[in-house]
mmCIF file of C-alpha atoms in Angstrom:
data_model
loop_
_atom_site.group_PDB
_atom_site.id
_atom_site.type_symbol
_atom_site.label_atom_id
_atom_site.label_comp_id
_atom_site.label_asym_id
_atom_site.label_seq_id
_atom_site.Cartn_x
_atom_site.Cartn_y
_atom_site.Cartn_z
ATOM 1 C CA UNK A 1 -52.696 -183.201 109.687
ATOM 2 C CA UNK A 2 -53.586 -180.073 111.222
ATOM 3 C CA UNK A 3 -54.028 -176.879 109.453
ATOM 4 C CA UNK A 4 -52.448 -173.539 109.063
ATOM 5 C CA UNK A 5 -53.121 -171.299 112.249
ATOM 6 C CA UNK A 6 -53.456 -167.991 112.805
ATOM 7 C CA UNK A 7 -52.791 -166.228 116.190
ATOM 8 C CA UNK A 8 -53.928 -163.883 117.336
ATOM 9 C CA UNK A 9 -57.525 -164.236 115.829
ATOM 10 C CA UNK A 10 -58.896 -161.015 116.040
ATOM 11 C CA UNK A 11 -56.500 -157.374 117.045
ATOM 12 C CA UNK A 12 -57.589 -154.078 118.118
ATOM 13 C CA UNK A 13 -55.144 -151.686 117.559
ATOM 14 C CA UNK A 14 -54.361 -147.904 117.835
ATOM 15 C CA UNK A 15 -52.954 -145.823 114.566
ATOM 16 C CA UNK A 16 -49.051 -145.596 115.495
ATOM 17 C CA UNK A 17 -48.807 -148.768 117.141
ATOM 18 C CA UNK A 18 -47.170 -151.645 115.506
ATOM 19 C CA UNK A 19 -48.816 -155.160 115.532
ATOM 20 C CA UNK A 20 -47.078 -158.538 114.963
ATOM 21 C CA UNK A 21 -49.143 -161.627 113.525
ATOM 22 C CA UNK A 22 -47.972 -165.263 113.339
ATOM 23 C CA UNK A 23 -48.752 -168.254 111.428
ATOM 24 C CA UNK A 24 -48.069 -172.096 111.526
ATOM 25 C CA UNK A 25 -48.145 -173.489 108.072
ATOM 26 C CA UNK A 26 -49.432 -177.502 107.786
ATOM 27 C CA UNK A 27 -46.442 -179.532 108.272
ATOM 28 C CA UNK A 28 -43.816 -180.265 106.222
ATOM 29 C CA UNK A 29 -44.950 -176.882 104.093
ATOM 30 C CA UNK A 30 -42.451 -174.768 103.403
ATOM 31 C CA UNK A 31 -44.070 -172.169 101.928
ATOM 32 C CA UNK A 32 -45.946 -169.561 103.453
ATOM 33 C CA UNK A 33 -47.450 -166.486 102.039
ATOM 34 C CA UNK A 34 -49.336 -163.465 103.265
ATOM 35 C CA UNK A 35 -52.599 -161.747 101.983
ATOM 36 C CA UNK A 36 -54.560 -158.837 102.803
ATOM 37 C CA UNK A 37 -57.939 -158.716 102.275
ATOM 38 C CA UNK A 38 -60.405 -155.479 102.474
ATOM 39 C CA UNK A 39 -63.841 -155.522 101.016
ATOM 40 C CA UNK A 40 -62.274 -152.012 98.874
ATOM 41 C CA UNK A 41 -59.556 -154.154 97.493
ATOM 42 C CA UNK A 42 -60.157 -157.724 97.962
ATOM 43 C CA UNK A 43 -57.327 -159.975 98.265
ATOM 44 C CA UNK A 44 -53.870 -158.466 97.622
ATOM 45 C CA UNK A 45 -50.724 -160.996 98.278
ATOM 46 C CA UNK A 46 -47.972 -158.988 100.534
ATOM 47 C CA UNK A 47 -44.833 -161.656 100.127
ATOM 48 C CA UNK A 48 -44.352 -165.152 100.203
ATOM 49 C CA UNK A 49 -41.131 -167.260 102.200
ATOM 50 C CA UNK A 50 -39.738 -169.816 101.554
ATOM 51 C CA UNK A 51 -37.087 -171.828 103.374
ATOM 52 C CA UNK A 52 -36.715 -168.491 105.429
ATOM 53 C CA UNK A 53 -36.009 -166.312 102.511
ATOM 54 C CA UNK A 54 -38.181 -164.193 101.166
ATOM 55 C CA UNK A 55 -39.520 -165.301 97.619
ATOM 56 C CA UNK A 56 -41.920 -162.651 96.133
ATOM 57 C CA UNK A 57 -43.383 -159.336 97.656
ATOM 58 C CA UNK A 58 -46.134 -157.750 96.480
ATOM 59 C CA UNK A 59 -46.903 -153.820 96.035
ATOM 60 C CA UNK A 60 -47.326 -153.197 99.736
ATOM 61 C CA UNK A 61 -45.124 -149.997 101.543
ATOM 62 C CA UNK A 62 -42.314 -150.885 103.897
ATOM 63 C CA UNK A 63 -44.199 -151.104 106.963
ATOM 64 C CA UNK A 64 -45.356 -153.869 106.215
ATOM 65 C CA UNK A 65 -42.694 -156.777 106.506
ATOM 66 C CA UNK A 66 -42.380 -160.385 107.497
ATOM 67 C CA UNK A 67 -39.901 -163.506 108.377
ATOM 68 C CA UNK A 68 -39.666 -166.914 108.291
ATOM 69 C CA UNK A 69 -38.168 -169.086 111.101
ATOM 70 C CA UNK A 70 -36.669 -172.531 110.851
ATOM 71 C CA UNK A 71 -39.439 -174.534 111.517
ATOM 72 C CA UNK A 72 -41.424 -172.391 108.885
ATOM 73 C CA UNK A 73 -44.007 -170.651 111.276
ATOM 74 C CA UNK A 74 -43.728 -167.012 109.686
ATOM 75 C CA UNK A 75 -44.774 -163.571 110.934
ATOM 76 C CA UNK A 76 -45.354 -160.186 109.762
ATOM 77 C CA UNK A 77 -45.038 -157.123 110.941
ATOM 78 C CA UNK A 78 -47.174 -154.076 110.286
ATOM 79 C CA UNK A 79 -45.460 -150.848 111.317
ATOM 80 C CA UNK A 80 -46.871 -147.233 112.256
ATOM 81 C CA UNK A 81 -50.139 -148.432 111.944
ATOM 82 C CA UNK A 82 -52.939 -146.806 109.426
ATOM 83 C CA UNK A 83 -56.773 -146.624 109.784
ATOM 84 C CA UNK A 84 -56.467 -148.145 105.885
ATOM 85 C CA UNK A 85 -54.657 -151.006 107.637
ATOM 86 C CA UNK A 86 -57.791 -152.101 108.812
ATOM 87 C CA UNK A 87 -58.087 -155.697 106.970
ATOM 88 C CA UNK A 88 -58.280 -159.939 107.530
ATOM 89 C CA UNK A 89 -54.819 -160.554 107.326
ATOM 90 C CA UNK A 90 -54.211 -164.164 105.811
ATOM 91 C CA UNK A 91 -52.177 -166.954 105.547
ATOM 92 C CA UNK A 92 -51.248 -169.480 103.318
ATOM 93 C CA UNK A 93 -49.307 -172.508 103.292
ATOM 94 C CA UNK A 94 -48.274 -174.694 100.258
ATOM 95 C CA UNK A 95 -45.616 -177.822 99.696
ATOM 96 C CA UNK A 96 -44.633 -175.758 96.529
ATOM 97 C CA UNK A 97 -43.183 -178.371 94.074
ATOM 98 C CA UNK A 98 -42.932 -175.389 91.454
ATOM 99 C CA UNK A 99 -44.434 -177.506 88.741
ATOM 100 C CA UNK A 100 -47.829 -175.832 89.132
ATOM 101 C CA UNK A 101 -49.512 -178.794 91.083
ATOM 102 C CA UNK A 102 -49.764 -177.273 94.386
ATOM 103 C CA UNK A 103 -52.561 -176.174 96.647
ATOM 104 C CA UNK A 104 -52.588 -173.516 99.167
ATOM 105 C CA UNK A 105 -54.685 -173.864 102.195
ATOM 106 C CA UNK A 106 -55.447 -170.922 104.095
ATOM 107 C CA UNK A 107 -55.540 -170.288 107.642
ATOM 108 C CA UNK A 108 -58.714 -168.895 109.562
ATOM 109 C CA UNK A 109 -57.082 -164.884 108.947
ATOM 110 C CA UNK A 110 -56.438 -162.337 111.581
ATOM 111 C CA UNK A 111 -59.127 -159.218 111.787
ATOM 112 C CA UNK A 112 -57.013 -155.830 112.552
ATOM 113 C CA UNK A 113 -58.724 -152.835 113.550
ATOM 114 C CA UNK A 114 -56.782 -149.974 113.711
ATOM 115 C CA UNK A 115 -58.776 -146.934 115.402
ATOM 116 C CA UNK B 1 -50.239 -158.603 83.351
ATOM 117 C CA UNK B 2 -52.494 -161.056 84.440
ATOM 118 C CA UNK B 3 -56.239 -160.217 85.308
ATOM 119 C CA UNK B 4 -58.898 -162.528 87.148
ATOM 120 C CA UNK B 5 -62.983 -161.415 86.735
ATOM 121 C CA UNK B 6 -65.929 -163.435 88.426
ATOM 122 C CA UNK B 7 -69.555 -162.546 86.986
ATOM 123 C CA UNK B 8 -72.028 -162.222 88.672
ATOM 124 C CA UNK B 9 -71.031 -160.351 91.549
ATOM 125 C CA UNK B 10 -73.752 -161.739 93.517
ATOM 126 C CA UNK B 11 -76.653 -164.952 92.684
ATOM 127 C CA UNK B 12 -79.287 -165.771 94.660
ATOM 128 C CA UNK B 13 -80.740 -169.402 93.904
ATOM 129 C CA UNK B 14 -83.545 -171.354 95.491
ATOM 130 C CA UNK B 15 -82.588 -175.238 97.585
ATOM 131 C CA UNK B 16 -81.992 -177.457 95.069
ATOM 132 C CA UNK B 17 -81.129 -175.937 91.426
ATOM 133 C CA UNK B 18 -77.725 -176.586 89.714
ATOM 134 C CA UNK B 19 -76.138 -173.072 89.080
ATOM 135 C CA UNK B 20 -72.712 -172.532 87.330
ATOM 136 C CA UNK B 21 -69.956 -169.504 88.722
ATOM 137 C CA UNK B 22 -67.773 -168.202 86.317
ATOM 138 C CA UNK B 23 -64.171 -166.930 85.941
ATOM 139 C CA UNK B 24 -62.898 -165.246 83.336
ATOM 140 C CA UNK B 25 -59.042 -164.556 83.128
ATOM 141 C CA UNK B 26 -56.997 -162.529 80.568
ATOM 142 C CA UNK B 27 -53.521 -164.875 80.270
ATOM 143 C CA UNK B 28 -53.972 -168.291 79.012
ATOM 144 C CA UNK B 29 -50.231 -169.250 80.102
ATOM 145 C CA UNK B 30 -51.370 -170.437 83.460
ATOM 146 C CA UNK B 31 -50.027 -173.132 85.416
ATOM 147 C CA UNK B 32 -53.177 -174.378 87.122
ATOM 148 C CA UNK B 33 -56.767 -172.246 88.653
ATOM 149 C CA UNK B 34 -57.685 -172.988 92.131
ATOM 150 C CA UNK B 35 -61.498 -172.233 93.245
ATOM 151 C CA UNK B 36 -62.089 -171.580 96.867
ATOM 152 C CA UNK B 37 -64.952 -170.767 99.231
ATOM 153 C CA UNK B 38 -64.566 -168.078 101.399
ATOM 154 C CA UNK B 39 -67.653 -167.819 104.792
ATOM 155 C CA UNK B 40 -67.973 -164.414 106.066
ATOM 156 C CA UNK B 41 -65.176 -163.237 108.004
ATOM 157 C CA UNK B 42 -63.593 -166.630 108.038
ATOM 158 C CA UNK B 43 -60.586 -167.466 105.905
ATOM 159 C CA UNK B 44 -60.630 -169.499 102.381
ATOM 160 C CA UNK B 45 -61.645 -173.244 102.025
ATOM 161 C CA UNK B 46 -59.753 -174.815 98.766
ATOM 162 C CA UNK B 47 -62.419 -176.262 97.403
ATOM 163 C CA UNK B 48 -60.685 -177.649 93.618
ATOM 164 C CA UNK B 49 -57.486 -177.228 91.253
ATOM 165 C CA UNK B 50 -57.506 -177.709 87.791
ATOM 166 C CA UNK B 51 -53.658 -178.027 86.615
ATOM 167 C CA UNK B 52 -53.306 -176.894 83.317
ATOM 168 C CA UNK B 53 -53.412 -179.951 81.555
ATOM 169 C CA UNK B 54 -56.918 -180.918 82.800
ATOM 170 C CA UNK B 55 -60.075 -179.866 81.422
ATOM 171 C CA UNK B 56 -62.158 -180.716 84.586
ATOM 172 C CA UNK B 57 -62.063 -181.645 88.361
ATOM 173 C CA UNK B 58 -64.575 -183.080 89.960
ATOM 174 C CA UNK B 59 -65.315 -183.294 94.093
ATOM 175 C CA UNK B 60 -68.484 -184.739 95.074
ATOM 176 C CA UNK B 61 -71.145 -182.095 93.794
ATOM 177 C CA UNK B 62 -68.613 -179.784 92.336
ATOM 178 C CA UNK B 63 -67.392 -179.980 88.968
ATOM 179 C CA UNK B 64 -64.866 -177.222 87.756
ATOM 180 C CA UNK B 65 -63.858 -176.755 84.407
ATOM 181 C CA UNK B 66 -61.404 -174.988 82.707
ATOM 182 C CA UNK B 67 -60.990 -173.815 79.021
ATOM 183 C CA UNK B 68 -57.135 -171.977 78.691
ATOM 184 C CA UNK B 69 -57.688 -171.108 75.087
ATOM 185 C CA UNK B 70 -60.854 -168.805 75.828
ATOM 186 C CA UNK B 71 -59.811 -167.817 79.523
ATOM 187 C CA UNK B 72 -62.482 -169.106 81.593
ATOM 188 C CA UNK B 73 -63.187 -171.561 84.179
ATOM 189 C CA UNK B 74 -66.759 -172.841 85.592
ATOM 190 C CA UNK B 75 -67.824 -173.881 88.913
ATOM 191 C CA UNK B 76 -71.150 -175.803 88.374
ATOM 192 C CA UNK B 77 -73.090 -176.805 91.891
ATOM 193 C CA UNK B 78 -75.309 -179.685 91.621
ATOM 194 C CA UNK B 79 -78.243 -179.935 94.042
ATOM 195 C CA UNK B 80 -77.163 -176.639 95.738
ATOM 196 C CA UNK B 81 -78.344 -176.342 99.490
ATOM 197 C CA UNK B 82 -78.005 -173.384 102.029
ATOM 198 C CA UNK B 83 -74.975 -174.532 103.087
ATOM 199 C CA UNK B 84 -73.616 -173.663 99.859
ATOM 200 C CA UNK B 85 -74.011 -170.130 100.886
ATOM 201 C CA UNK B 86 -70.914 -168.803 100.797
ATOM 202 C CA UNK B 87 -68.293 -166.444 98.765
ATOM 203 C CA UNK B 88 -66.562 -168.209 96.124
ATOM 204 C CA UNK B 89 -62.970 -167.299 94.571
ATOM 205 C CA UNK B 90 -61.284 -167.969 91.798
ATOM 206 C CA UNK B 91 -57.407 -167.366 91.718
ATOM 207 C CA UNK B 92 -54.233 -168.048 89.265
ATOM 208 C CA UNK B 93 -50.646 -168.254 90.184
ATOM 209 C CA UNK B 94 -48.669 -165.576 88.800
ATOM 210 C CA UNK B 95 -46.065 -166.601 86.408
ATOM 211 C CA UNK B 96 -42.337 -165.701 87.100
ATOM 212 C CA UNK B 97 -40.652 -164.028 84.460
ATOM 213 C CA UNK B 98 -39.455 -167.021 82.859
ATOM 214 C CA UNK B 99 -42.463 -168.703 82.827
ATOM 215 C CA UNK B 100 -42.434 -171.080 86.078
ATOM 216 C CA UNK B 101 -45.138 -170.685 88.469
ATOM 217 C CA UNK B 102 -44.991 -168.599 91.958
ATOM 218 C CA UNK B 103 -46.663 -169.080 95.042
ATOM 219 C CA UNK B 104 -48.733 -165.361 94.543
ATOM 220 C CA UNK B 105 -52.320 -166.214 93.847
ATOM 221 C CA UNK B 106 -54.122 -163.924 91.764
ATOM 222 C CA UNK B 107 -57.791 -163.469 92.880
ATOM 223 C CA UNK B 108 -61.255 -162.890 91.761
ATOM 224 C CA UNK B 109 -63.456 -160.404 93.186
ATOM 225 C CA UNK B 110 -65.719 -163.369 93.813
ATOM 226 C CA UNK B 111 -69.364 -164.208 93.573
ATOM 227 C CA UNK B 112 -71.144 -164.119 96.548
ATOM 228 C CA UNK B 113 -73.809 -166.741 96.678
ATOM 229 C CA UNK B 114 -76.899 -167.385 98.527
ATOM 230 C CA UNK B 115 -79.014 -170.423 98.637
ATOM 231 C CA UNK B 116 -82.543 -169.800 99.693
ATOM 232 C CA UNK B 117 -84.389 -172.734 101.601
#
């Protein structure tokens, strides 16, 4: 099976400008869930979907935001964008049996720069 | 709320010893702790999960274990070898507030390791 991808790779960015980033989880996942990580912070989850809804959302302003399409590719969406923005955005797709037995594989991240 | 430690920060080791990475977290209700390996700027690498019924997981020269009632897991690396050089993370699901498991991995600050040749 392939693995989750991440497009675009890398982003250069002005602050202001909004920035959309897309991932494909591994097939037949249906869950996909978002991270930011910053060598300040580490890695902080933004939200998770599932089945096109949104399932958890972590402590992240509304600019940030995200969606889930039928086939379960997901994007998000970071609005107005921040020099703090400046992160490796990543993604993560699981089967999610909600009994605790799942992995998450990651995708290879997107690197942001906002200048 | 749920909090997830990894000491050291940072090991250096020469080619060849067996070294041991440890996590430390502060809720024993957890449903399972994943360890990954992160290279730099690249994204994570599951390397092992340890549901919460296990005691340890084992993948070629990897053995994780994982103690619930004291809060701590171990990564031991047999035979390590620069390729081992890497960032490794340990994270825990967060718990829903009935108890089932979520999706939202709690993380480590992770132990940066380097394997000298």
């Amino acid at each position: 099976k392939a693995g989750v991808t991440q497009t675009p790779r890398y982003l250069i960015k002005t602050r202001g400008q909004q920035v959309t980033l897309s991932c494909s989880p591994i097939s037949g996942h249906r869950s996909v869930s978002w991270y930011q990580q910053t060598p300040g912070q580490g890695l902080q989850f933004l939200f998770e979907y599932f089945s096109e809804t949104q399932r958890n959302k972590g402590n992240f302003p509304g600019r940030f935001s995200g969606r889930q399409f039928s086939n379960s590719r997901s994007e998000m969406n970071v609005s107005t964008l921040e020099l703090g923005d400046s992160a490796l955005y990543l993604c993560a797709s699981s089967s999610h049996t909600g009994d605790g037995t799942d992995t998450q594989y990651f995708g290879p991240g997107t690197r942001l720069t906002v200048l | 709320k749920q909090e997830v430690t990894q000491i050291p920060a940072a090991l250096s080791v020469p080619e060849g010893e067996n070294l041991v990475l440890n996590c430390s977290f502060t809720d024993s209700a957890i449903y399972n702790l994943q360890w990954f390996r992160q290279d730099p700027g690249k994204g994570l690498t599951s390397l092992l999960l340890i549901q919460s019924s296990q005691r340890e997981q084992t993948s070629g020269r990897l053995n994780a274990s994982l103690d619930k009632s004291s809060g701590r897991s171990t990564l031991y690396i047999a035979a390590s070898q620069p390729g081992d050089s890497a960032t490794y993370l340990c994270a825990v699901p967060a718990l829903m507030n009935y108890g089932g498991a979520t999706n939202k991995l709690i993380f480590g600050t992770g132990t940066l390791l380097a394997v000298q040749p």
